[in-house]
CSV table of C-alpha atoms in Angstrom, one decimal:
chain,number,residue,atom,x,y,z
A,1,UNK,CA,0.0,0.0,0.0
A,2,UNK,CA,1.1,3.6,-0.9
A,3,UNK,CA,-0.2,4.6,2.7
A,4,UNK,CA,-1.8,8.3,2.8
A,5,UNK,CA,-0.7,10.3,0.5
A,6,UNK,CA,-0.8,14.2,0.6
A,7,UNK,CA,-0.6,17.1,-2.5
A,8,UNK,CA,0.9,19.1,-2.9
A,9,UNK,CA,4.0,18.4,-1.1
A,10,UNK,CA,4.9,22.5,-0.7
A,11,UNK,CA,2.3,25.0,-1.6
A,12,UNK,CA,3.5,28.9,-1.7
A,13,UNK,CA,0.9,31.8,-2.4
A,14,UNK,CA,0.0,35.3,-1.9
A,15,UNK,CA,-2.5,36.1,1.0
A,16,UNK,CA,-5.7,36.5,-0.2
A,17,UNK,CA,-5.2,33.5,-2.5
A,18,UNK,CA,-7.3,30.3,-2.3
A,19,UNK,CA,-5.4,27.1,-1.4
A,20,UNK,CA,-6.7,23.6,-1.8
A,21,UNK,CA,-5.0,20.7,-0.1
A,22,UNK,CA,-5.9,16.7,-1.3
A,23,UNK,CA,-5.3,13.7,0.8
A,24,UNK,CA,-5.9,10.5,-0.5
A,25,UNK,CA,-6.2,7.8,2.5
A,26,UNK,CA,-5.5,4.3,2.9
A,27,UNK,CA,-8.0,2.2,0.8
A,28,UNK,CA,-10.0,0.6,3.6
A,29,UNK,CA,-10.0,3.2,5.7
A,30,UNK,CA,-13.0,4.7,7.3
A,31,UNK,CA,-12.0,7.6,9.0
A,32,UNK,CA,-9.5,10.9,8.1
A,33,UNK,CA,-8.1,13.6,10.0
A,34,UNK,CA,-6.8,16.9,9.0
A,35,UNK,CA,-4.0,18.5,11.6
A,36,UNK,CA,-2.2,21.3,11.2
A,37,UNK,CA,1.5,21.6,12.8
A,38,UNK,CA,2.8,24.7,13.8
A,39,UNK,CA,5.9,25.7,15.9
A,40,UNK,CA,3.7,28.0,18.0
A,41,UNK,CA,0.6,25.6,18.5
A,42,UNK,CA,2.2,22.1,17.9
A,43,UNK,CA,0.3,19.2,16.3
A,44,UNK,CA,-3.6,20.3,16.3
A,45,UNK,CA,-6.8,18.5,15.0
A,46,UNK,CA,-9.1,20.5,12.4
A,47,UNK,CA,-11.3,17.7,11.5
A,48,UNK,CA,-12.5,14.5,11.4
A,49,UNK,CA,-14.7,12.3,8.9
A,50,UNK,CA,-16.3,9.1,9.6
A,51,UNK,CA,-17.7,7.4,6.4
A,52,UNK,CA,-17.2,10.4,4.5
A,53,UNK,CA,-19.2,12.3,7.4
A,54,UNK,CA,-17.8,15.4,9.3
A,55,UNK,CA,-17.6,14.2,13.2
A,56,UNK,CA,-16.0,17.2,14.7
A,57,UNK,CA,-15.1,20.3,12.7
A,58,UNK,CA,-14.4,22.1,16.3
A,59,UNK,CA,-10.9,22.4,15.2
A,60,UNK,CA,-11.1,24.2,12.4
A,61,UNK,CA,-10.1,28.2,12.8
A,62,UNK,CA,-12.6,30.2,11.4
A,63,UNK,CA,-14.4,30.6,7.9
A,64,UNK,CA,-12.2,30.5,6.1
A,65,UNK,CA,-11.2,26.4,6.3
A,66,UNK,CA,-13.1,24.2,4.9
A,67,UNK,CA,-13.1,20.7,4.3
A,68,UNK,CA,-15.1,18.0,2.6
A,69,UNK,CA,-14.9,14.3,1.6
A,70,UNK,CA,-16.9,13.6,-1.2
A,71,UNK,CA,-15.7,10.1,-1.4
A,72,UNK,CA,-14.0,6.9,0.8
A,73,UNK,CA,-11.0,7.8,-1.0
A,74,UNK,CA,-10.5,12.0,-1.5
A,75,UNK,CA,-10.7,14.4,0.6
A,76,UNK,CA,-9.7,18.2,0.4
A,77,UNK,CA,-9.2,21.0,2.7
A,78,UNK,CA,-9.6,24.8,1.5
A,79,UNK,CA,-8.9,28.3,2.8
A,80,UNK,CA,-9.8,31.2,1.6
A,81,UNK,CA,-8.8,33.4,1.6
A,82,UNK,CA,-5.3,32.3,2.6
A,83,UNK,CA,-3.5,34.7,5.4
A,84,UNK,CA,0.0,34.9,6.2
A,85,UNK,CA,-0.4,32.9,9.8
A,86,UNK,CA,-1.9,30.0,8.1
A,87,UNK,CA,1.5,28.7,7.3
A,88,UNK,CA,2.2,25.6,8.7
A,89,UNK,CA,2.7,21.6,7.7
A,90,UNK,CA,-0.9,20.2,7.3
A,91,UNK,CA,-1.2,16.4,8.0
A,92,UNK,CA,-3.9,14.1,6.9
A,93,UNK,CA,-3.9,10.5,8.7
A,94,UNK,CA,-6.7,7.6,7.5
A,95,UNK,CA,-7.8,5.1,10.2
A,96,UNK,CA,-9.4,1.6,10.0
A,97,UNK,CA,-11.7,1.8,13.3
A,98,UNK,CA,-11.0,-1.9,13.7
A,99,UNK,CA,-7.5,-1.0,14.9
A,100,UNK,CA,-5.7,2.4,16.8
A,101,UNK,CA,-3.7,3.6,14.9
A,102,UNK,CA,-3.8,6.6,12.5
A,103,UNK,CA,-1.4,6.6,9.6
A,104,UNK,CA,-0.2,10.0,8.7
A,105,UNK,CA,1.1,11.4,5.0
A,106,UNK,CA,4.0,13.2,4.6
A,107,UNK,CA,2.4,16.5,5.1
A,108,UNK,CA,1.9,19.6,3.2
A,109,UNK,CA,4.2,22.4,3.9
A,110,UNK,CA,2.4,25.4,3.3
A,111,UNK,CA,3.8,29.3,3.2
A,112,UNK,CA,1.6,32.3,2.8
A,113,UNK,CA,3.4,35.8,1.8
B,1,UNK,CA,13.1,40.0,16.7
B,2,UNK,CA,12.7,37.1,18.6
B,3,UNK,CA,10.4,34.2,17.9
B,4,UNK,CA,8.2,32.3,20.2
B,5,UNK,CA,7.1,29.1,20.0
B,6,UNK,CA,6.5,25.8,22.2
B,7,UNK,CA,9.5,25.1,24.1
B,8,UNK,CA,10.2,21.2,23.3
B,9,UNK,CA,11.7,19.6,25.8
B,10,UNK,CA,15.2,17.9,24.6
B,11,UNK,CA,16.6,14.6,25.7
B,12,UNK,CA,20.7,14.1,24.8
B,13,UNK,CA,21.5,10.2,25.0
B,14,UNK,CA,24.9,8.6,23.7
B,15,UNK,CA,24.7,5.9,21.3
B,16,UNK,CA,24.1,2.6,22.9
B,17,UNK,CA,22.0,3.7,26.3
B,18,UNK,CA,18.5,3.2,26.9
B,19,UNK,CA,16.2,6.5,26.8
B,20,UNK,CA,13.4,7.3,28.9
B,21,UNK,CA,10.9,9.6,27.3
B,22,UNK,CA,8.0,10.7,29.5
B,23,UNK,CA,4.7,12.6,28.5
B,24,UNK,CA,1.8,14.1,31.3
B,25,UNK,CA,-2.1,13.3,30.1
B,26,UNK,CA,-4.7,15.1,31.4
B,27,UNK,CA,-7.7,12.9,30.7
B,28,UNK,CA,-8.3,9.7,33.3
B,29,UNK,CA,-10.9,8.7,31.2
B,30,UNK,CA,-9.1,8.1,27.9
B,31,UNK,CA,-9.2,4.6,27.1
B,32,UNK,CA,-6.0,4.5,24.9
B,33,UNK,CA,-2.3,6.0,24.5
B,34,UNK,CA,-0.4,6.0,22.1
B,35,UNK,CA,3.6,7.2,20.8
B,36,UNK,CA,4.5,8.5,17.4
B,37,UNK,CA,7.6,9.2,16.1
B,38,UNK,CA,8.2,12.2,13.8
B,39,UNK,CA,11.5,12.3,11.8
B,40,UNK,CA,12.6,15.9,10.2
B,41,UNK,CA,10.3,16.3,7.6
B,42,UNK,CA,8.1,13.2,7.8
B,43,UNK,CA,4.8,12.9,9.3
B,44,UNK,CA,4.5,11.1,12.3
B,45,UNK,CA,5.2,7.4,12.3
B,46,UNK,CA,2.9,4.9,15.0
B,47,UNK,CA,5.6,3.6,17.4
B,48,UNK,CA,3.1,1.8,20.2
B,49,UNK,CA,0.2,1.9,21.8
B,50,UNK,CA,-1.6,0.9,25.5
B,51,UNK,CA,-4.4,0.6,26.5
B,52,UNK,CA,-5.8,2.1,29.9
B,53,UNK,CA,-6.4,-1.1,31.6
B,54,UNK,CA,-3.0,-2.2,30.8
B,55,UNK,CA,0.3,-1.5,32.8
B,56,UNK,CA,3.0,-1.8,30.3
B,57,UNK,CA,3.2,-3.3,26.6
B,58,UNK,CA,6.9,-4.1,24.9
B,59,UNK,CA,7.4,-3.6,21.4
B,60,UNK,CA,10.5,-4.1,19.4
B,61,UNK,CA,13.4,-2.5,21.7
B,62,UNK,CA,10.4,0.0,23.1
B,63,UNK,CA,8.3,-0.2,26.2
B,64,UNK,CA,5.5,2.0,27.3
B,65,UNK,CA,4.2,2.2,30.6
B,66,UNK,CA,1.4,3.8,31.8
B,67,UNK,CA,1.0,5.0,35.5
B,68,UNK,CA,-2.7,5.7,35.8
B,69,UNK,CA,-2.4,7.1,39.4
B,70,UNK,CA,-0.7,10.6,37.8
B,71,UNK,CA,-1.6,10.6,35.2
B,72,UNK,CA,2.1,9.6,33.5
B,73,UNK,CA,3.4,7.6,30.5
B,74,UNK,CA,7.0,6.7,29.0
B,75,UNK,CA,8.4,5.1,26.7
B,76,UNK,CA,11.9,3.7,26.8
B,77,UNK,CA,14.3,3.1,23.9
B,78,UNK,CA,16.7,0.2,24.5
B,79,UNK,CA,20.1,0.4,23.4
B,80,UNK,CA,19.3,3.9,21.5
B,81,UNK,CA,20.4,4.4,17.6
B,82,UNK,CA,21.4,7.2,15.6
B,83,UNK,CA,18.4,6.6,13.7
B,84,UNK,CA,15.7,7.0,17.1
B,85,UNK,CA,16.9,10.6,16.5
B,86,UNK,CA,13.3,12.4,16.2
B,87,UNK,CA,10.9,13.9,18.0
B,88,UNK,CA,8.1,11.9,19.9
B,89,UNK,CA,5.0,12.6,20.9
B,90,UNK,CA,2.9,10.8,23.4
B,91,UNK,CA,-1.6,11.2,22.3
B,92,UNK,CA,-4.6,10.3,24.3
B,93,UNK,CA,-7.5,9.1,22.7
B,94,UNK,CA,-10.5,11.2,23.4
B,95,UNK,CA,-13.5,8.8,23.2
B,96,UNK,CA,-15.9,12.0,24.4
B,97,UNK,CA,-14.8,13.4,21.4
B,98,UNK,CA,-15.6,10.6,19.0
B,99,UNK,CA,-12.5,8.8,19.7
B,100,UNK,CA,-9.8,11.5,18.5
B,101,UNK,CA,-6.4,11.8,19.2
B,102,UNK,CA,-5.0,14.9,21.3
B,103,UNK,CA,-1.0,14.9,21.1
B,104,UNK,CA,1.6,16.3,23.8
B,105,UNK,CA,3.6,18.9,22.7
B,106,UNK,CA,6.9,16.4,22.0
B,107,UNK,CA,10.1,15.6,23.0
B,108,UNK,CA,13.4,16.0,20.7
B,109,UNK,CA,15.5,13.2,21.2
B,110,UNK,CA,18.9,13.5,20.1
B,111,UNK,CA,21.6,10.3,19.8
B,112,UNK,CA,24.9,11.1,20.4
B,113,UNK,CA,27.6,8.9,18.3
């Protein structure tokens, strides 16, 4: 298995710009997380799907994130518009529910200017 | 000017010696822990887990112990490599929360040769 994979790897744009993120989990899978990783706020949780459903979105900034899963195997997550302290390395991890333990992609390392 | 972010705690061990890497939870009613691994530029990596009714669990030249009483886990490295140079982080699963993860802040571990 490829295991969760994340694009695009690095992302730079103006603020004010619209950025879209894509994860692509583990096939199987039936539940995705979005984190964002900061030096400031460490590893935090935006979001989390079950089945394709939103569970918890209490982790998501403000307005300007959003994030959907149309399918088992895509999901995106968009801001706009984009603002310089949005940078930071967003993670999306994929679950089976059977087992514990979330597998993470390589991240996306995103810089607003 | 001068930055602020979380001040990681950093743990210096010479090749060869067992490291102890400890992590504070605030939850007693999480009902799983679990450590992740996190090399420079990698997402985190799934190390071990524990459940709560359990005292400790061995892994592959890792051990994790929980001490429900404070609230305290750890996780020790046996006969630490160059290559356990990360940094860790210890998570609680949240079941309240529809069974998310909340991670510590982390621990840099650094291997001397």
């Amino acid at each position: 298995d490829a295991g969760v994979i994340q694009s695009p790897r690095h992302e730079v744009t103006e603020m004010g710009q619209e950025v879209t993120l894509r994860c692509k989990p583990i096939s199987g899978h039936n539940s995705l997380f979005w984190y964002r990783q900061t030096m400031m706020r460490g590893l935090e949780l935006l979001i989390y799907f079950n089945n394709n459903v939103p569970i918890d979105d209490s982790g998501m900034p403000e307005d300007r994130f959003s994030a959907k899963m149309p399918n088992a195997s895509f999901s995106t997550l968009k801001i706009q518009p984009s603002e310089p302290r949005d940078s930071a390395v967003y993670f999306c991890a994929s679950r089976d529910d059977r087992v514990r333990e979330q597998y993470f992609g390589p991240g996306t390392r995103l810089t607003v200017t | 000017g001068e930055s602020v972010g979380l001040h990681l705690p950093t743990l210096s061990v010479q090749e060869g010696d067992n490291s102890i890497i400890n992590c504070a939870y605030s939850n007693s009613a999480s009902d799983y822990f679990i450590w992740y691994k996190q090399e420079s530029g990698k997402g985190p990596q799934f190390i071990i887990d524990i459940r709560s009714n359990m005292d400790k669990r061995q892994g592959q030249r890792v051990t994790v112990l929980l001490n429900k009483t404070v609230k305290h886990l750890s996780l020790q490295i046996a006969a630490t490599q160059p290559g356990d140079s990360a940094v860790y982080f210890c998570a609680e699963n949240r079941r309240e929360y529809g069974n998310k993860l909340v991670f510590g802040a982390g621990t840099i571990l650094r291997v001397k040769s």
